[in-house]
mmCIF file of C-alpha atoms in Angstrom:
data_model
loop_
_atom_site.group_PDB
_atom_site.id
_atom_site.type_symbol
_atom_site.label_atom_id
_atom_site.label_comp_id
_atom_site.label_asym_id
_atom_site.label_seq_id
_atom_site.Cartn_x
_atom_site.Cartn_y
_atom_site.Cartn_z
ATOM 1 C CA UNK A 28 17.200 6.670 -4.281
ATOM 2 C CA UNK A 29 16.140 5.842 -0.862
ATOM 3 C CA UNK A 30 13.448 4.441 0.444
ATOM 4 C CA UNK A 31 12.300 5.028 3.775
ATOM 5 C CA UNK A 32 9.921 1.629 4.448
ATOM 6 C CA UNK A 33 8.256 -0.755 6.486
ATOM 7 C CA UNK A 34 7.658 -4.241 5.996
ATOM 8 C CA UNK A 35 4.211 -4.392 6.423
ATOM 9 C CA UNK A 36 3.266 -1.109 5.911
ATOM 10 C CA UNK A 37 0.384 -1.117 3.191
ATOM 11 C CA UNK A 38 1.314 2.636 1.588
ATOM 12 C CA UNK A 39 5.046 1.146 1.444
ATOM 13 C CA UNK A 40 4.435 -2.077 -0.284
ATOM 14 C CA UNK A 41 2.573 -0.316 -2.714
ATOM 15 C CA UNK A 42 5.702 2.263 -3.647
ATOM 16 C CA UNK A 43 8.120 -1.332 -3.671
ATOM 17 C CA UNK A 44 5.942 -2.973 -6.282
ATOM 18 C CA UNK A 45 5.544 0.563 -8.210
ATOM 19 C CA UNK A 46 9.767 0.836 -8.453
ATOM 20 C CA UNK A 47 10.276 -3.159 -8.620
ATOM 21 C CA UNK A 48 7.656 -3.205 -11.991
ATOM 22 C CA UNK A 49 9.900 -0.201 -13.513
ATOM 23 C CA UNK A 50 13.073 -1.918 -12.222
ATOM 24 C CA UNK A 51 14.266 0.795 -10.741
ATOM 25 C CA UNK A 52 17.180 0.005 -8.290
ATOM 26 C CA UNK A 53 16.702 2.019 -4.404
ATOM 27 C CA UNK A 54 18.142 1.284 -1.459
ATOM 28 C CA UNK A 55 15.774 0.508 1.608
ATOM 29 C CA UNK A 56 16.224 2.568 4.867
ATOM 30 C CA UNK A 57 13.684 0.229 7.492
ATOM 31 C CA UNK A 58 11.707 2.664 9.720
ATOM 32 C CA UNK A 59 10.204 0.543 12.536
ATOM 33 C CA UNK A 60 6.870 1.619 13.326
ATOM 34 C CA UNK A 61 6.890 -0.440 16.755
ATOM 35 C CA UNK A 62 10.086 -0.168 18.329
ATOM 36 C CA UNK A 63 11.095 2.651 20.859
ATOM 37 C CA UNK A 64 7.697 3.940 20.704
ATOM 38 C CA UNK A 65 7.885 4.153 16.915
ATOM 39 C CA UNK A 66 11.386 5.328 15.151
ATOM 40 C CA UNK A 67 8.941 7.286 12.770
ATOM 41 C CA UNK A 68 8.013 9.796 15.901
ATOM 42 C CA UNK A 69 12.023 10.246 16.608
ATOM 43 C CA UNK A 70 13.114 13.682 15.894
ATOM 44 C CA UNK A 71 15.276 12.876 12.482
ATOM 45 C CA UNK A 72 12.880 11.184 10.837
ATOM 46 C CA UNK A 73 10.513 13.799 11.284
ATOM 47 C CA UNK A 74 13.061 16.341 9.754
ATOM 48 C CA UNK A 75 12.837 14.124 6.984
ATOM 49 C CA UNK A 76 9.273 13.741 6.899
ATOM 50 C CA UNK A 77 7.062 16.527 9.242
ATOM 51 C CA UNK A 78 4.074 14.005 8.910
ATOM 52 C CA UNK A 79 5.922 11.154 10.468
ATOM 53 C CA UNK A 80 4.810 8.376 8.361
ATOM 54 C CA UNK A 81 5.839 5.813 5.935
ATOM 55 C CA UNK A 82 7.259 6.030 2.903
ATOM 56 C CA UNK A 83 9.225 8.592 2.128
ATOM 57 C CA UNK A 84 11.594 8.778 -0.971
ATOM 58 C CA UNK A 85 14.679 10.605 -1.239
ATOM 59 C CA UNK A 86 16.178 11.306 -4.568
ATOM 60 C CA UNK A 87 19.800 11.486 -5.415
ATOM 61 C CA UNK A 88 20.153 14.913 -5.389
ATOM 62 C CA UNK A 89 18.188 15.168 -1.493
ATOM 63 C CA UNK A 90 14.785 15.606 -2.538
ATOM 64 C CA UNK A 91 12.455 13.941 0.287
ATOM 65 C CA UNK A 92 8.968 12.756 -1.788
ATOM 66 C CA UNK A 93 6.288 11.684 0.751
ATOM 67 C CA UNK A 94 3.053 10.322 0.233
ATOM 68 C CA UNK A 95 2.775 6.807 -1.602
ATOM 69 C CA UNK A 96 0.037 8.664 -4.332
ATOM 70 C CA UNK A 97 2.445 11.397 -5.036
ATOM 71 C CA UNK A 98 5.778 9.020 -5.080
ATOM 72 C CA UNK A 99 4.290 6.440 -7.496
ATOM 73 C CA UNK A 100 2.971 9.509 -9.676
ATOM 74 C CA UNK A 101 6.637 10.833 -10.084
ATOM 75 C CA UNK A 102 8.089 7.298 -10.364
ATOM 76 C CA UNK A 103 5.432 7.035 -13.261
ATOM 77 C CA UNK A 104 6.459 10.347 -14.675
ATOM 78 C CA UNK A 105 10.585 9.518 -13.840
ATOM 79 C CA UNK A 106 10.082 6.079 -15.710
ATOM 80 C CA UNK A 107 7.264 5.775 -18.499
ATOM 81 C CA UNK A 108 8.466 2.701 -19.280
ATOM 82 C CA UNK A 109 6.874 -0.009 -18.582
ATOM 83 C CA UNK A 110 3.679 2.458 -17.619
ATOM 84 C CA UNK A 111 1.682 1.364 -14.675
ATOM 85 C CA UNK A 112 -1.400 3.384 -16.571
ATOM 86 C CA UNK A 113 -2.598 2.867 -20.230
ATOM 87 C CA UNK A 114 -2.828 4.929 -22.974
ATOM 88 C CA UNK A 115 -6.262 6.264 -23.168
ATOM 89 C CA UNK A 116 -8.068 8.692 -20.873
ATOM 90 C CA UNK A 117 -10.828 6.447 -19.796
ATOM 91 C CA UNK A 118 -8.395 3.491 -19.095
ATOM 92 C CA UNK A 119 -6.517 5.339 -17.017
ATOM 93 C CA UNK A 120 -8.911 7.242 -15.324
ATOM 94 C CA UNK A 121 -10.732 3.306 -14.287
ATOM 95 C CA UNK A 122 -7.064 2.850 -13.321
ATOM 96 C CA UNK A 123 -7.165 5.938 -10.486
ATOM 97 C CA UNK A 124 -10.596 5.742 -9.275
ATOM 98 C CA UNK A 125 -9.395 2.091 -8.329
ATOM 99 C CA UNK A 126 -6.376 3.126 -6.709
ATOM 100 C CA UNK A 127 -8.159 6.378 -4.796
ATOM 101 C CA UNK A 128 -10.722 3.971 -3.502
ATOM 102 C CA UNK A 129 -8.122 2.166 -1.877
ATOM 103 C CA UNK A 130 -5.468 4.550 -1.100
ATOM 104 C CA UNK A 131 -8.231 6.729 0.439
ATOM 105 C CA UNK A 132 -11.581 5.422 1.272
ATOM 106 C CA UNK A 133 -9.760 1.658 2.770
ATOM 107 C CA UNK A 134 -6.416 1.925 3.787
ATOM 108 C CA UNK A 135 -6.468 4.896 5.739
ATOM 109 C CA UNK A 136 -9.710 3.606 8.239
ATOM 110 C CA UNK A 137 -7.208 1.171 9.065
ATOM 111 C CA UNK A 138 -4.199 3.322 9.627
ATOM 112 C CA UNK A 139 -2.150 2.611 13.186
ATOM 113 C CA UNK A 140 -2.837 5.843 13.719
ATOM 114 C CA UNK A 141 -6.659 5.677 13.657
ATOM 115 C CA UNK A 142 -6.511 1.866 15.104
ATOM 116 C CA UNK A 143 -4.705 3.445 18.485
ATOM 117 C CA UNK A 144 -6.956 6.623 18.549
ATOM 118 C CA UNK A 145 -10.112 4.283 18.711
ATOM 119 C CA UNK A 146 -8.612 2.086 21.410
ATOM 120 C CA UNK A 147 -7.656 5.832 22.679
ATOM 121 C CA UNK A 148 -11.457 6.524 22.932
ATOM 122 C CA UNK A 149 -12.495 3.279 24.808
ATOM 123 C CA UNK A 150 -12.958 0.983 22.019
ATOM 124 C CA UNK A 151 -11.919 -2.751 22.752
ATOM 125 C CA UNK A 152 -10.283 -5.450 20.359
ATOM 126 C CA UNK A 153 -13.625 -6.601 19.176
ATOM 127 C CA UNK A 154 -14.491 -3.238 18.217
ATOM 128 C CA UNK A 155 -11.451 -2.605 16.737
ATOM 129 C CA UNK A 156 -11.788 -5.758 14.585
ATOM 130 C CA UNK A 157 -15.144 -5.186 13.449
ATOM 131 C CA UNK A 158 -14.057 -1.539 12.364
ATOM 132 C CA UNK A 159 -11.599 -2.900 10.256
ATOM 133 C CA UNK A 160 -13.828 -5.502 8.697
ATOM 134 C CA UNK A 161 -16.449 -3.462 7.950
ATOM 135 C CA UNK A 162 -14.234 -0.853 6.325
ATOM 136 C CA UNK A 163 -12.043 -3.107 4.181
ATOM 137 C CA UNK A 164 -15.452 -5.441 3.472
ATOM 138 C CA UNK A 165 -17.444 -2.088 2.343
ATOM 139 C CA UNK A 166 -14.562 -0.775 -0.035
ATOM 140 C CA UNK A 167 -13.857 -4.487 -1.608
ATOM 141 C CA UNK A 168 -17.218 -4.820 -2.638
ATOM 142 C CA UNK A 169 -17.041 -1.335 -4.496
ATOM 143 C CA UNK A 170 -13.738 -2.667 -6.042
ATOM 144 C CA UNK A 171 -15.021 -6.304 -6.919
ATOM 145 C CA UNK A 172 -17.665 -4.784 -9.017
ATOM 146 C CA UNK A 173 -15.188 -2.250 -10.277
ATOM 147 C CA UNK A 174 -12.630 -4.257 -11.843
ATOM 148 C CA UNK A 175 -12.543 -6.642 -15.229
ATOM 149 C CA UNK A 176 -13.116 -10.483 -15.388
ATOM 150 C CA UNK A 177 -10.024 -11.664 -16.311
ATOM 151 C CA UNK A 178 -5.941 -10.846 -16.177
ATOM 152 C CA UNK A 179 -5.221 -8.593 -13.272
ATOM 153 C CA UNK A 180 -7.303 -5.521 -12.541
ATOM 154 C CA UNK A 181 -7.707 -4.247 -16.017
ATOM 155 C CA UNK A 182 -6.175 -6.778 -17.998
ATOM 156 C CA UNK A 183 -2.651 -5.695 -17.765
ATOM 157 C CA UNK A 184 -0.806 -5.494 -14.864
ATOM 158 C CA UNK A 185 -0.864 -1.169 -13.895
ATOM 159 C CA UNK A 186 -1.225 1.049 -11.553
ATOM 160 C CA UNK A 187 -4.646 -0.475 -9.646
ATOM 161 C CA UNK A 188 -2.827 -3.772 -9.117
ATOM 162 C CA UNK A 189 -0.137 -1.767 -6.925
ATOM 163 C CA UNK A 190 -2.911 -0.649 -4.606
ATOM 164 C CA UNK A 191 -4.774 -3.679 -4.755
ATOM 165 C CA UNK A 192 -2.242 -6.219 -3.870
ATOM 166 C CA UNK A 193 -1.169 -4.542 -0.712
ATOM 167 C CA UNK A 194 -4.607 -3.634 0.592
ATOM 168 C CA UNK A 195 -5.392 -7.661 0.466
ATOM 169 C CA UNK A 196 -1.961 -8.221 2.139
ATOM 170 C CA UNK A 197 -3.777 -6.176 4.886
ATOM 171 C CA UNK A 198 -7.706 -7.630 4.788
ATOM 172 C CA UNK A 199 -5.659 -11.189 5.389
ATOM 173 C CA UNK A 200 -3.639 -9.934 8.076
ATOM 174 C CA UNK A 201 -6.536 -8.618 9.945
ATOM 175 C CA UNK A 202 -8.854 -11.832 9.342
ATOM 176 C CA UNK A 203 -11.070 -10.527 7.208
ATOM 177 C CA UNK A 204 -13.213 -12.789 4.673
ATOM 178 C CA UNK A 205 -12.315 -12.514 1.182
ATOM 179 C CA UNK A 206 -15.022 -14.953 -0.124
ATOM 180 C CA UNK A 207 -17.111 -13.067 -1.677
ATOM 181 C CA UNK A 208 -14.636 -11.266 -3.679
ATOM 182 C CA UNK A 209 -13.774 -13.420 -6.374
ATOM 183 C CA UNK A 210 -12.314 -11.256 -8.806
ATOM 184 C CA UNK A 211 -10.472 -9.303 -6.368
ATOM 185 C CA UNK A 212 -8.733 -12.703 -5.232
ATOM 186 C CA UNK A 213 -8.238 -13.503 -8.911
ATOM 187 C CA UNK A 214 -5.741 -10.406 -8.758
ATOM 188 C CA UNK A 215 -3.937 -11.986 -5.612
ATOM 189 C CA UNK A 216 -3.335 -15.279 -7.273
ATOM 190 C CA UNK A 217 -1.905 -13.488 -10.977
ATOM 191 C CA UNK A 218 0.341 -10.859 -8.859
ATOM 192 C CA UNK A 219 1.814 -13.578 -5.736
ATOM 193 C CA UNK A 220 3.152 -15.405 -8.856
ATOM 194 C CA UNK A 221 4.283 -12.019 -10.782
ATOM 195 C CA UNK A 222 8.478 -11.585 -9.792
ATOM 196 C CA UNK A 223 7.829 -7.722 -9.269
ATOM 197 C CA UNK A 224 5.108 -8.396 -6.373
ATOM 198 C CA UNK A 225 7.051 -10.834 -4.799
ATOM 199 C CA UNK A 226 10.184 -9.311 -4.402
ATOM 200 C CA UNK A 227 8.176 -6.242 -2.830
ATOM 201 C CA UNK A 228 6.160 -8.608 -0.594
ATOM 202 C CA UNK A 229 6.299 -8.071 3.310
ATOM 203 C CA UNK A 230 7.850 -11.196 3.284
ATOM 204 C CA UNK A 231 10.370 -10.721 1.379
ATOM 205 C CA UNK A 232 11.891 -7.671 3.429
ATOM 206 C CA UNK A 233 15.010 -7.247 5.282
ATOM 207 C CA UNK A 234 13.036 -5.950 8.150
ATOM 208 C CA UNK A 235 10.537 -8.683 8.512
ATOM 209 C CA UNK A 236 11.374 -9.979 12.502
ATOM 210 C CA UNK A 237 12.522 -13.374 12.204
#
């Protein structure tokens, strides 16, 4: 498989945690959001993926997946083992509302996308800042209440941890305070010192400018 990523791209962490927890082997194709005006606008990448954003998947066989939801559902399906969602109904189901908070009610306020269209409109750094903060702060404290006392989000490591960890990746990047989230932070420590998380950190990438 390929893997069509960024290094700090929050939706393409997520997708390298998902196949590094299933230990399933990809190679990584580095799409530069920045440079050029964006390689993800450039006319092959957009026959690869019409929405021109990051990740995409391609399967062996040529099969472009896009969409980190949908690419971590099929890796799920592709790979039971280990399962990033539990058993029963109601576990997993605490599992998704988690991950659909974040993946879209947080993240996508924050997009680039949405970031450049406000600066489009007028709005200054400041404003930019406090859109972000308020955003991330609002969905966190939804999530901190959300999630279980102890272990990572719901005990086991799953599917909610792969959203998680990436959306605090971003709330640090952008400044925002993560004090009263205690739980939440809890997560971070567990999954910085989990192998899978840090081989799919932003660090950790190829791509990461020196």
């Amino acid at each position: 498989m390929d893997l069509f990523t960024y290094y700090r791209s929050t939706s393409s962490y997520r997708v390298r945690i998902a196949l590094a927890l299933k230990g399933l082997a990809f190679d990584a194709i580095a799409v530069n959001l920045i440079r050029d005006g964006g390689e993800h606008r450039q006319p092959d990448y957009l026959a690869l993926n019409p929405q021109g954003r990051v990740p995409s998947l391609r399967l062996d066989e040529g099969a472009v997946i896009i969409q980190s939801m949908a690419i971590i559902e099929y890796l799920e399906e592709l790979s039971p083992e280990p399962a990033l969602l539990p058993a029963g109904l109601l576990a997993r189901a605490r599992h998704r509302q988690v991950a659909a908070l974040i993946g879209c009610d947080i993240h996508p306020l924050h997009n680039v996308a949405v970031l450049n269209r406000l600066r489009g409109m007028g709005h200054d750094d400041g404003d930019v800042t406090a859109w972000i903060g308020h955003w991330i702060t609002e969905g966190f404290t939804a999530v901190e209440a959300l999630i279980g006392n102890s272990g990572f989000c719901f005990g086991a490591v799953g599917m909610a941890d792969v959203y998680l960890l990436p959306q605090v990746y971003a709330a640090r990047r952008f400044n925002v305070d993560l004090s009263a989230f205690p739980r939440v932070c809890r997560v971070e420590a567990l999954a910085l010192q989990h192998p899978a998380f840090r081989i799919a950190h932003p660090d950790a990438q190829s791509d990461k400018p020196e």
